[in-house]
PDB file of C-alpha atoms and ligand atoms in Angstrom:
ATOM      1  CA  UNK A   1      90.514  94.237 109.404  1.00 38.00           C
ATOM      2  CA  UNK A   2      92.718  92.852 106.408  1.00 47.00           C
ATOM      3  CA  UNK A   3      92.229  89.514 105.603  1.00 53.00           C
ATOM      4  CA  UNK A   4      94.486  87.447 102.947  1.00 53.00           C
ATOM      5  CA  UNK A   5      91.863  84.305 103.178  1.00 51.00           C
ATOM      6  CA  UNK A   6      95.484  82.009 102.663  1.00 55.00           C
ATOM      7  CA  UNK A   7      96.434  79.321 105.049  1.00 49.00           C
ATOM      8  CA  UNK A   8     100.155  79.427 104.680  1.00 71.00           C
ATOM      9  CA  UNK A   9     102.148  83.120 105.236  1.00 82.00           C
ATOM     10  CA  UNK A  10     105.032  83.402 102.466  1.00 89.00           C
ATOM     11  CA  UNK A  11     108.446  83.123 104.299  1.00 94.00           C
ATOM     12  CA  UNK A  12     109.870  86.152 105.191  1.00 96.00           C
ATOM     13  CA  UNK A  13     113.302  87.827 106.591  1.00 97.00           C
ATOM     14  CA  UNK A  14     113.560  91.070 108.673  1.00 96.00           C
ATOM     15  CA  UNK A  15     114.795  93.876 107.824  1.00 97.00           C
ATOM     16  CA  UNK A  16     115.038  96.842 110.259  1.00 96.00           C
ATOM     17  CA  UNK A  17     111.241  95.091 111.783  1.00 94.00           C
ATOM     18  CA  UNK A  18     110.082  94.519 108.488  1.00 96.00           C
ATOM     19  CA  UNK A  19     108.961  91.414 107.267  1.00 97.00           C
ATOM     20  CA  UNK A  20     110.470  91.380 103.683  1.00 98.00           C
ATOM     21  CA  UNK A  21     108.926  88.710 101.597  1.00 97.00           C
ATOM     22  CA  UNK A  22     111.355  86.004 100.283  1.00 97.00           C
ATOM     23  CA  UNK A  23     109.046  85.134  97.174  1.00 97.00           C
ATOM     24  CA  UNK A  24     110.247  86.383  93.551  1.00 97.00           C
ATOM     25  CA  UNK A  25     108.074  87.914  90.566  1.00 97.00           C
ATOM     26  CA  UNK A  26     106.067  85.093  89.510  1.00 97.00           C
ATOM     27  CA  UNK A  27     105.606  84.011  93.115  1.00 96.00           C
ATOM     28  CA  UNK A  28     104.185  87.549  93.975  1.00 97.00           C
ATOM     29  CA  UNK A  29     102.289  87.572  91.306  1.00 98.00           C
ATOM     30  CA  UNK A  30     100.803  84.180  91.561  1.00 97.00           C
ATOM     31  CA  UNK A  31      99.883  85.011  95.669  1.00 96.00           C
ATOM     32  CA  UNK A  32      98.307  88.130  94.743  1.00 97.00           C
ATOM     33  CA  UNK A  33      96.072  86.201  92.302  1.00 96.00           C
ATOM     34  CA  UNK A  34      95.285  83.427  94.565  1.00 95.00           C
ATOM     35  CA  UNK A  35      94.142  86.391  97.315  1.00 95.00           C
ATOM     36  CA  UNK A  36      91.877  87.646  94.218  1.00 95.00           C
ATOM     37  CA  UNK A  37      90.574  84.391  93.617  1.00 94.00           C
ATOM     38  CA  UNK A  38      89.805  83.067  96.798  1.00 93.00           C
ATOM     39  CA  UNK A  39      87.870  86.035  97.901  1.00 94.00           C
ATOM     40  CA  UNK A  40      90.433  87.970 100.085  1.00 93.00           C
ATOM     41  CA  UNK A  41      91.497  90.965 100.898  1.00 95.00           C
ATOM     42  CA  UNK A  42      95.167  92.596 101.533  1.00 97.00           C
ATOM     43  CA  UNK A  43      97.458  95.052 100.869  1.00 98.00           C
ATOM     44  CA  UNK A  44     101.147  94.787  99.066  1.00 98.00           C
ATOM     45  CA  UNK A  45     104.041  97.333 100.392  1.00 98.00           C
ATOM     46  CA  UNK A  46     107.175  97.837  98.352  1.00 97.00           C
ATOM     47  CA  UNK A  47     109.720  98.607 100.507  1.00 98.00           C
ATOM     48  CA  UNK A  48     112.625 100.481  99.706  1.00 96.00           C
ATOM     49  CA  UNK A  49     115.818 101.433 101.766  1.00 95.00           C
ATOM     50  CA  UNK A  50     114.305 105.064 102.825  1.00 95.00           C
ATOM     51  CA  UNK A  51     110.556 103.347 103.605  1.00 96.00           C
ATOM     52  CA  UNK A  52     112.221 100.807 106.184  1.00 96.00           C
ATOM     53  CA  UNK A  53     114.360 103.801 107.397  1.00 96.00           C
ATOM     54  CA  UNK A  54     111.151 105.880 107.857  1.00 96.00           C
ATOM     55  CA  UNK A  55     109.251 103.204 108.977  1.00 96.00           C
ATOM     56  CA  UNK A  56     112.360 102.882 111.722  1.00 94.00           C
ATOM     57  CA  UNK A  57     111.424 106.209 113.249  1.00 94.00           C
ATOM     58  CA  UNK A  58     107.399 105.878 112.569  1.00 97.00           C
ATOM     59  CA  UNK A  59     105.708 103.311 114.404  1.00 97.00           C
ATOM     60  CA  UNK A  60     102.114 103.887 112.328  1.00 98.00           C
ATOM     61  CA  UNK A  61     104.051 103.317 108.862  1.00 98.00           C
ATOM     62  CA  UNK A  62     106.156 100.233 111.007  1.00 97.00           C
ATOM     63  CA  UNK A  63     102.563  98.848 111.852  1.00 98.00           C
ATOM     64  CA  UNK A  64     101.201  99.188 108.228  1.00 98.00           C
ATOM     65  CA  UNK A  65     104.169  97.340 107.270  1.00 98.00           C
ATOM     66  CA  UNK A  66     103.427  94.580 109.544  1.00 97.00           C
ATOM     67  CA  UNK A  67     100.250  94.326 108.460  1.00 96.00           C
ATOM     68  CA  UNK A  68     100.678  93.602 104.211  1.00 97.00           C
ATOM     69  CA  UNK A  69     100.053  90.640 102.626  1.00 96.00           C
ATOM     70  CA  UNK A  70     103.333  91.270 101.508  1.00 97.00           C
ATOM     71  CA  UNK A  71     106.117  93.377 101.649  1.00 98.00           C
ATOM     72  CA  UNK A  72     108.016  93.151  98.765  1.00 98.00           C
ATOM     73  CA  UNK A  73     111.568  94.152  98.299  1.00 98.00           C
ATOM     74  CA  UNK A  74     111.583  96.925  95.615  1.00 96.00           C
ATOM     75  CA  UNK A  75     115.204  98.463  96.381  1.00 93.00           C
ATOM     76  CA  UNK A  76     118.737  96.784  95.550  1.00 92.00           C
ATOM     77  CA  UNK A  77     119.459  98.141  99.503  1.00 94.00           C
ATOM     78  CA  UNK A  78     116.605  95.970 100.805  1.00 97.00           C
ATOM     79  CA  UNK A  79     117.833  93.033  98.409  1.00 97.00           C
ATOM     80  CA  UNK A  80     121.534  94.139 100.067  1.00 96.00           C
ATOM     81  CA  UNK A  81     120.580  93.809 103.337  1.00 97.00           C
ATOM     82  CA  UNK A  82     118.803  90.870 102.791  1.00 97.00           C
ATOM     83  CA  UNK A  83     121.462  89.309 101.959  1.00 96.00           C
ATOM     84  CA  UNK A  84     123.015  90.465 105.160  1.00 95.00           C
ATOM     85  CA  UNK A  85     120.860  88.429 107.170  1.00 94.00           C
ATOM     86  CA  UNK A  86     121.810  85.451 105.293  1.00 94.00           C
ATOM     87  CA  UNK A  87     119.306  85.017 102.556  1.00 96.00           C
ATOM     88  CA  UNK A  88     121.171  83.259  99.884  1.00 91.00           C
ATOM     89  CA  UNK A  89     118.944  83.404  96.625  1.00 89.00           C
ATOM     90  CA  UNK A  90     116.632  86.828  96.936  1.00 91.00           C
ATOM     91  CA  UNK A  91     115.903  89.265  94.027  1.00 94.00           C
ATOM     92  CA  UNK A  92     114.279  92.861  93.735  1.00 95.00           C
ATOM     93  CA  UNK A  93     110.256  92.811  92.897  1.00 97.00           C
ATOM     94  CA  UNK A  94     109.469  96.283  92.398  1.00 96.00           C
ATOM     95  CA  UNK A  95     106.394  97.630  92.485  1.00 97.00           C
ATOM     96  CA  UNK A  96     106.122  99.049  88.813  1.00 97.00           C
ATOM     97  CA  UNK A  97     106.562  95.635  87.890  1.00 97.00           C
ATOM     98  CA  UNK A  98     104.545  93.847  89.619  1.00 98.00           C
ATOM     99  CA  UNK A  99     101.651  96.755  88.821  1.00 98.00           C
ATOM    100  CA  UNK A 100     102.379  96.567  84.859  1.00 98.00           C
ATOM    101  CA  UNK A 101     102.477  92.572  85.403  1.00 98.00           C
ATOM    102  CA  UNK A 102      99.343  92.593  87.143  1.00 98.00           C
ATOM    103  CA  UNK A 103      98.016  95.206  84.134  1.00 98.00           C
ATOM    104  CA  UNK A 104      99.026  92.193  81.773  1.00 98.00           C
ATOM    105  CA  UNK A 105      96.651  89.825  84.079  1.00 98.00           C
ATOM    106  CA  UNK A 106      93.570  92.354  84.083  1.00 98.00           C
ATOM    107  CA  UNK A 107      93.509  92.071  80.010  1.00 98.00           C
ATOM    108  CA  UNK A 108      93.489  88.183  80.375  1.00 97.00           C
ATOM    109  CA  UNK A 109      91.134  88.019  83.363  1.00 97.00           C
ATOM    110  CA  UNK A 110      89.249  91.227  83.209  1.00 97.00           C
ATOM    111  CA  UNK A 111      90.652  92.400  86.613  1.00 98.00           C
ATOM    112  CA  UNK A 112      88.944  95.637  87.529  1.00 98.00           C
ATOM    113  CA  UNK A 113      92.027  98.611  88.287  1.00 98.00           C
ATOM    114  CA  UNK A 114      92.096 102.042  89.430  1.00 98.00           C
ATOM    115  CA  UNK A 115      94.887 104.283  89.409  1.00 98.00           C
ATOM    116  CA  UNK A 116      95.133 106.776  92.051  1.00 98.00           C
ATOM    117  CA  UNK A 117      98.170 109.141  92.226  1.00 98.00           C
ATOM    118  CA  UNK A 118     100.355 111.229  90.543  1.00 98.00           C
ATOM    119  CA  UNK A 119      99.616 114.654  89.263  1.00 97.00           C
ATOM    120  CA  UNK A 120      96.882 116.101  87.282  1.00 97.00           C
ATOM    121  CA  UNK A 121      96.127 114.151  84.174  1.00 97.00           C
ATOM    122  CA  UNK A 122      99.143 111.853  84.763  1.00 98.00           C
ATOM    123  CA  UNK A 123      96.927 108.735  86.066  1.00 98.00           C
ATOM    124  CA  UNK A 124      95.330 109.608  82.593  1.00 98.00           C
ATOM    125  CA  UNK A 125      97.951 109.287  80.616  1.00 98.00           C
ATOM    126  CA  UNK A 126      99.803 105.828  82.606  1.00 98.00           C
ATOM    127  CA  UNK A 127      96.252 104.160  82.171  1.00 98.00           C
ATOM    128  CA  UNK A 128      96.615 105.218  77.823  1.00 98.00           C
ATOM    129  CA  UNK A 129     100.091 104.128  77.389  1.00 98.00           C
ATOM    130  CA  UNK A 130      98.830 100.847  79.879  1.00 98.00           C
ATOM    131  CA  UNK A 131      95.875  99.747  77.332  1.00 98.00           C
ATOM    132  CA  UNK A 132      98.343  99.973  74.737  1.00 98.00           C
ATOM    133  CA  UNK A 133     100.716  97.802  76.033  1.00 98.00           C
ATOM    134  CA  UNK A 134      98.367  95.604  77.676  1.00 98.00           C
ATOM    135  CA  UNK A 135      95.189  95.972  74.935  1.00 97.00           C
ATOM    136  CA  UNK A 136      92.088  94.803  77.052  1.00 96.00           C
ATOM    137  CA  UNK A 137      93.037  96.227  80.554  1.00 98.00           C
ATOM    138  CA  UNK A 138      90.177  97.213  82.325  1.00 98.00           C
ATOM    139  CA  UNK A 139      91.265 100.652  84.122  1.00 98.00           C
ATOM    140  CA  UNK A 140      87.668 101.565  85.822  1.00 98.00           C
ATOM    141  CA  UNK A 141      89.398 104.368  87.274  1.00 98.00           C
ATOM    142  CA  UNK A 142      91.989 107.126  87.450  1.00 98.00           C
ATOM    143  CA  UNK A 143      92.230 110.244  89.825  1.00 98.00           C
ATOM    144  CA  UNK A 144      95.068 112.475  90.823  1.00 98.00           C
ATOM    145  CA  UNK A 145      96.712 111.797  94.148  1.00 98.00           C
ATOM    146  CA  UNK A 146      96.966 115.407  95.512  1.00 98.00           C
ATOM    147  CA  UNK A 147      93.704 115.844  97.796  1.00 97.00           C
ATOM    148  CA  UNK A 148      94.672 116.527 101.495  1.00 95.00           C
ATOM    149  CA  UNK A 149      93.675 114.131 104.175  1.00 95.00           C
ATOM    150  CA  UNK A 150      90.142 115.798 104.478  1.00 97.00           C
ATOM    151  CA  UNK A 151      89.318 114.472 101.078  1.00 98.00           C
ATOM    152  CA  UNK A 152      90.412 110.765 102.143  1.00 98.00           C
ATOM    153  CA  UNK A 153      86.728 109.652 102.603  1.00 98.00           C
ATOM    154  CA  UNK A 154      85.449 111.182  99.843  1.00 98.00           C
ATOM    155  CA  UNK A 155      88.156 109.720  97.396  1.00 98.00           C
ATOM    156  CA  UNK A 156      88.216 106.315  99.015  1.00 98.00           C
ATOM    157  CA  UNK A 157      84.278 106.394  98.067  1.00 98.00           C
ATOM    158  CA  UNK A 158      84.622 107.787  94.348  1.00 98.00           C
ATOM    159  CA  UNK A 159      86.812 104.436  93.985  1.00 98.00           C
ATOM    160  CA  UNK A 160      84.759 102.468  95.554  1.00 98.00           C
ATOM    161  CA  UNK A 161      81.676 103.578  92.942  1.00 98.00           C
ATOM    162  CA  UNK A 162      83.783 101.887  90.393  1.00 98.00           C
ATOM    163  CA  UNK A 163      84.302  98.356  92.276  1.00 98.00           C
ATOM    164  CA  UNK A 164      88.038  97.519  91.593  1.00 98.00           C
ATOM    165  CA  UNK A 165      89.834  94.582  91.970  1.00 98.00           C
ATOM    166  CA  UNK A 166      93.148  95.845  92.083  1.00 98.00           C
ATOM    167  CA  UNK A 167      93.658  99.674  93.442  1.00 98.00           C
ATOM    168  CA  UNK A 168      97.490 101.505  92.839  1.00 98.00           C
ATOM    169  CA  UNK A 169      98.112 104.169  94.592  1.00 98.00           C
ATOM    170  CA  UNK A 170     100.739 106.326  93.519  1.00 98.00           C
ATOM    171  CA  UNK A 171     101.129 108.744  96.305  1.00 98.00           C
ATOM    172  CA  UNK A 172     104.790 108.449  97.764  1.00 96.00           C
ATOM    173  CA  UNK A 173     106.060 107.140 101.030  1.00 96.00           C
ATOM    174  CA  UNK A 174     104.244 107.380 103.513  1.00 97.00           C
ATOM    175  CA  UNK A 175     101.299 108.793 102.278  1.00 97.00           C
ATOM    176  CA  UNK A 176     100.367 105.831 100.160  1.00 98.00           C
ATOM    177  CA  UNK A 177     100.369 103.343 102.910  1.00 98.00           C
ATOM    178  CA  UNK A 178      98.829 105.772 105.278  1.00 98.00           C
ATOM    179  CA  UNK A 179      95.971 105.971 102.613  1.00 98.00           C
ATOM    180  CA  UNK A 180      95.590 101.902 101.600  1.00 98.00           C
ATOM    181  CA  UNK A 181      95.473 101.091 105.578  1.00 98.00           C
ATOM    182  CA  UNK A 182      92.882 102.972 106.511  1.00 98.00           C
ATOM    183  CA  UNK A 183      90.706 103.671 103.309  1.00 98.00           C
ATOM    184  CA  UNK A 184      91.375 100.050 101.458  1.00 98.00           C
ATOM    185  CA  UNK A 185      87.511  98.723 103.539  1.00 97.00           C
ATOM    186  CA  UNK A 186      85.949 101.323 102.210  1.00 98.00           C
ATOM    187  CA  UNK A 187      87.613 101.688  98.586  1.00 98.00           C
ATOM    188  CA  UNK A 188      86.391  97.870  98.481  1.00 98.00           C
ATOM    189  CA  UNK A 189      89.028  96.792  96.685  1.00 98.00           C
ATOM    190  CA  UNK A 190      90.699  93.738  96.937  1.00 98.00           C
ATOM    191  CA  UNK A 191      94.391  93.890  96.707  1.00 98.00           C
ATOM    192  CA  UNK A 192      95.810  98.009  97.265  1.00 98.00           C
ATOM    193  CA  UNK A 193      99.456  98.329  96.656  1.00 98.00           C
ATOM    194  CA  UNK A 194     101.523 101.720  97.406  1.00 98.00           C
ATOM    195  CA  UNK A 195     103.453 102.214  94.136  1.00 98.00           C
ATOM    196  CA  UNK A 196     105.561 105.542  94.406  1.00 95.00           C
ATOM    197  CA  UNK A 197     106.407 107.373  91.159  1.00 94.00           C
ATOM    198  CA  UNK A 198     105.294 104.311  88.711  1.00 96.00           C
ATOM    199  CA  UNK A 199     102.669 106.819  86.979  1.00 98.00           C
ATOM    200  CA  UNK A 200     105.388 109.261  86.369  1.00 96.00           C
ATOM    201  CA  UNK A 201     107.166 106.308  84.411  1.00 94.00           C
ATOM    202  CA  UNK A 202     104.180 104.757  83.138  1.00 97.00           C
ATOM    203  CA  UNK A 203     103.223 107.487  81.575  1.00 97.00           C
ATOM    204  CA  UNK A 204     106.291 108.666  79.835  1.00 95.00           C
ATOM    205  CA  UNK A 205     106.746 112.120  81.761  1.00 92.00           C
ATOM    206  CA  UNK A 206     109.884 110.074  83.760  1.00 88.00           C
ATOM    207  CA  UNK A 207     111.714 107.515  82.158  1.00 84.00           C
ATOM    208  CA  UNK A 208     113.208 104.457  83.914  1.00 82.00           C
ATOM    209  CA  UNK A 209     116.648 103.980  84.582  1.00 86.00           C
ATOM    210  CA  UNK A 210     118.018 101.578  81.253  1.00 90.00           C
ATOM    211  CA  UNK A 211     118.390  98.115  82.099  1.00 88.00           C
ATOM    212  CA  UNK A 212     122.384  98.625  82.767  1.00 91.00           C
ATOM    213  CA  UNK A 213     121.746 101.165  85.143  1.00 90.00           C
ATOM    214  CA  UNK A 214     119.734  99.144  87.204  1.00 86.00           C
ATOM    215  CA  UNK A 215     122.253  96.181  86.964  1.00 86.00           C
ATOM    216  CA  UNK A 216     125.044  98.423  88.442  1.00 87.00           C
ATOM    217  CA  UNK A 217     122.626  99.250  91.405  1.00 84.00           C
ATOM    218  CA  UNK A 218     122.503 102.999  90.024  1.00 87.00           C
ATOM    219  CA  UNK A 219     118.764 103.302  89.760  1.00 84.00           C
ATOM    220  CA  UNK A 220     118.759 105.883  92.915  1.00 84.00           C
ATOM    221  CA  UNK A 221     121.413 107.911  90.779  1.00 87.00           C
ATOM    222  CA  UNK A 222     119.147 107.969  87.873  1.00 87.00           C
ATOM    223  CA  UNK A 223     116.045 109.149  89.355  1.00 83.00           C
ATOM    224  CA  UNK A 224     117.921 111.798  91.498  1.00 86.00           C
ATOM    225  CA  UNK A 225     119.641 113.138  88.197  1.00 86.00           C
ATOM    226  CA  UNK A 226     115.797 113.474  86.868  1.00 85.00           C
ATOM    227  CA  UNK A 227     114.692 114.950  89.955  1.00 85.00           C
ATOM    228  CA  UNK A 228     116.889 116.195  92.612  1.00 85.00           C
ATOM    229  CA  UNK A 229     114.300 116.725  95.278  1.00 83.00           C
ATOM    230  CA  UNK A 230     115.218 113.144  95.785  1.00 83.00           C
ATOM    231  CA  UNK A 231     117.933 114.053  97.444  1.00 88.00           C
ATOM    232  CA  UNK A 232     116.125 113.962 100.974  1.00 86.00           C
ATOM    233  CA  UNK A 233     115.376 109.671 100.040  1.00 86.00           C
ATOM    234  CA  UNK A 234     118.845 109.602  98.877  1.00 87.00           C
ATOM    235  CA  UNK A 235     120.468 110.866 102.224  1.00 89.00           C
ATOM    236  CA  UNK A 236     118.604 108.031 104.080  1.00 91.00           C
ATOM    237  CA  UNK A 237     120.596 105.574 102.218  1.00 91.00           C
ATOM    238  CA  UNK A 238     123.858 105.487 104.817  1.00 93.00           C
ATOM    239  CA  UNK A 239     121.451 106.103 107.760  1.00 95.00           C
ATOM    240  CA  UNK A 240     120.391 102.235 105.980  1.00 96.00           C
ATOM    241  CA  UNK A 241     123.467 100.986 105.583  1.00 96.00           C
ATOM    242  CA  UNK A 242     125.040 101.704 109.265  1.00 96.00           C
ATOM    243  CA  UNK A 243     121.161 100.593 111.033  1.00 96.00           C
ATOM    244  CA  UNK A 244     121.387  97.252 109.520  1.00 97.00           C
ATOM    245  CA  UNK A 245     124.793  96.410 110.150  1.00 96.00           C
ATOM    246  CA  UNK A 246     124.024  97.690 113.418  1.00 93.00           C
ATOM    247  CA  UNK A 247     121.099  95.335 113.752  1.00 91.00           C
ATOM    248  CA  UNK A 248     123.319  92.126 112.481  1.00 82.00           C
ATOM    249  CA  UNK A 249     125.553  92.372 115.128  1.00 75.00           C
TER     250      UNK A 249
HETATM  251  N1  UDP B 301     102.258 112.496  94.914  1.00 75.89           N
HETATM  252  C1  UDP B 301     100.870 112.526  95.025  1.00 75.89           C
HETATM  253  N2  UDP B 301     100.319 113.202  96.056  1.00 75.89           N
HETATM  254  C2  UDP B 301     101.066 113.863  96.977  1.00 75.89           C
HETATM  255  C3  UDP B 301     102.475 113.804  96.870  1.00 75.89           C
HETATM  256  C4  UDP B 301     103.044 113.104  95.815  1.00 75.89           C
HETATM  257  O1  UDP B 301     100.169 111.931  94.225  1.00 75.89           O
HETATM  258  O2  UDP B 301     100.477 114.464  97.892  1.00 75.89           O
HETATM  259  C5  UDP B 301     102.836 111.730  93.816  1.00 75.89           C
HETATM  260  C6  UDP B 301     103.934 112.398  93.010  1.00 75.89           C
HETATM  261  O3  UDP B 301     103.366 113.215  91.992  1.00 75.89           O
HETATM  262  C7  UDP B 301     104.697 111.203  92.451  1.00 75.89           C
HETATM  263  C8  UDP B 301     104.515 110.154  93.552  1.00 75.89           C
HETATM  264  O4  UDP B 301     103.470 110.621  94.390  1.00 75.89           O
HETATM  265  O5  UDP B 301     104.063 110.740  91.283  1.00 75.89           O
HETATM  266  C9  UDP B 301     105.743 109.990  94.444  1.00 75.89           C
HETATM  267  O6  UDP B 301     106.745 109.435  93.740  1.00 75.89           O
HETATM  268  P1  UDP B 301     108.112 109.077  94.440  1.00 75.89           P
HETATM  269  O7  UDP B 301     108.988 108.503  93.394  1.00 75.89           O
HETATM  270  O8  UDP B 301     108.600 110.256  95.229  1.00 75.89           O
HETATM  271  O9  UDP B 301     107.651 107.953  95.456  1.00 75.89           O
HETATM  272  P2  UDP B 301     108.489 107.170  96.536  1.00 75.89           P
HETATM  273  O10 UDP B 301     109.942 107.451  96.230  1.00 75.89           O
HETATM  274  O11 UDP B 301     108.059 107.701  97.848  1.00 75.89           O
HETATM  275  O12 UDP B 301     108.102 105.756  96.322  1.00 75.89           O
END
């Protein structure tokens, strides 16, 4: 059982039966800290337009949702439809960010991190170009995220041997969440959060879309330019649109 150890919930809007969290960056940032610090125990979903569409057909990823400490909107579709439902002032908090922000924290306040994800030798390389950004950050751990099912137990125990605060796992929807809800006990650490291709960007094999991109809401168009296998996540995105207008009515 999950427990966030917090008396108050953060306020929250649905989206498609997902609680999306209403709190921005700093907000996040400062809850997640205050779960660390008080001795609880959670896990942080960023949500994106294809996750809440998936989750809309898979009850177990629907569930997991339910369940976070927070669910964070990381897409400019979830911020969209957001909006939908009436939420005047609401922003995107991505999960790179928040991870790199949190990376920031560790060097200051010797959080313990692991990064689990990505292919060979990228977790490597996100955690080297991470201590040079952030000098100080204490990465216990890195492993690569492609280990089928039958392997869970004996991952979620290799991370545990290095007692993390913080675990990112880097794993894609839904395989990420599917991981953190039932392996987060065991991995012992405190706050897991599912971070999709952040080690891809983190460690320089992907690059993020520039900051103009993003601000024209073209971040999908980017990624699917630098890998068009997105193409399946990016053909969710009407299936999105027409669900939650269909749910406003
Ligand atoms: N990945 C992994 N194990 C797998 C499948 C994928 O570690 O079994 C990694 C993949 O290498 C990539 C990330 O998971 O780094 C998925 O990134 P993507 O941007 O597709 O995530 P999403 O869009 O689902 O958030």
């Amino acid at each position: 059982m999950v427990t966030h150890g917090l008396a108050n919930p953060p306020p929250t809007q649905h989206v498609l039966g997902v609680p999306i969290s209403l709190l921005g960056m700093q907000e996040t940032l400062d809850w997640i800290e205050d779960v660390i610090r008080e001795g609880g125990s959670g896990y942080v979903c960023t949500v994106d337009a294809s996750g809440s569409v998936m989750a809309s057909k898979d009850p177990e990823l629907a569930e997991i949702y339910r369940g976070a400490l927070l669910a964070t909107p990381d897409s400019h579709g979830i911020v969209w439809a957001l909006k939908q439902r009436g939420v005047r002032e609401c922003r995107r908090v991505s999960g790179i960010e928040i991870a790199d922000k949190l990376c920031a924290a560790s060097s200051r306040k010797g959080y313990r991190v692991f990064f689990l994800g990505a292919a060979a030798g990228v977790a490597e390389q996100a955690a080297e170009r991470i201590l040079l950004k952030h000098p100080g950050c204490r990465i216990v751990g890195t492993r690569n995220g492609f280990f089928t099912p039958d392997d869970d137990e004996l991952v979620a125990k290799e991370v545990a041997a290095t007692h993390p605060d913080l675990l990112f796992v880097a794993m894609g929807i839904p395989r990420q969440e599917k991981f953190i809800a039932r392996w987060q006990a065991a991995t012992g650490a405190k706050i897991a959060m599912g971070v999709g291709g952040s080690f891809d960007v983190m460690s320089g094999r992907l690059r993020r879309a520039p900051r103009w991109v993003q601000a024209v809401r073209c971040e999908w168009l980017w990624r699917l330019l630098q890998d068009p296998r997105k193409i399946a996540k990016v053909k969710l995105l009407p299936k999105f649109v027409l669900a939650v207008l269909r749910e406003g009515r």
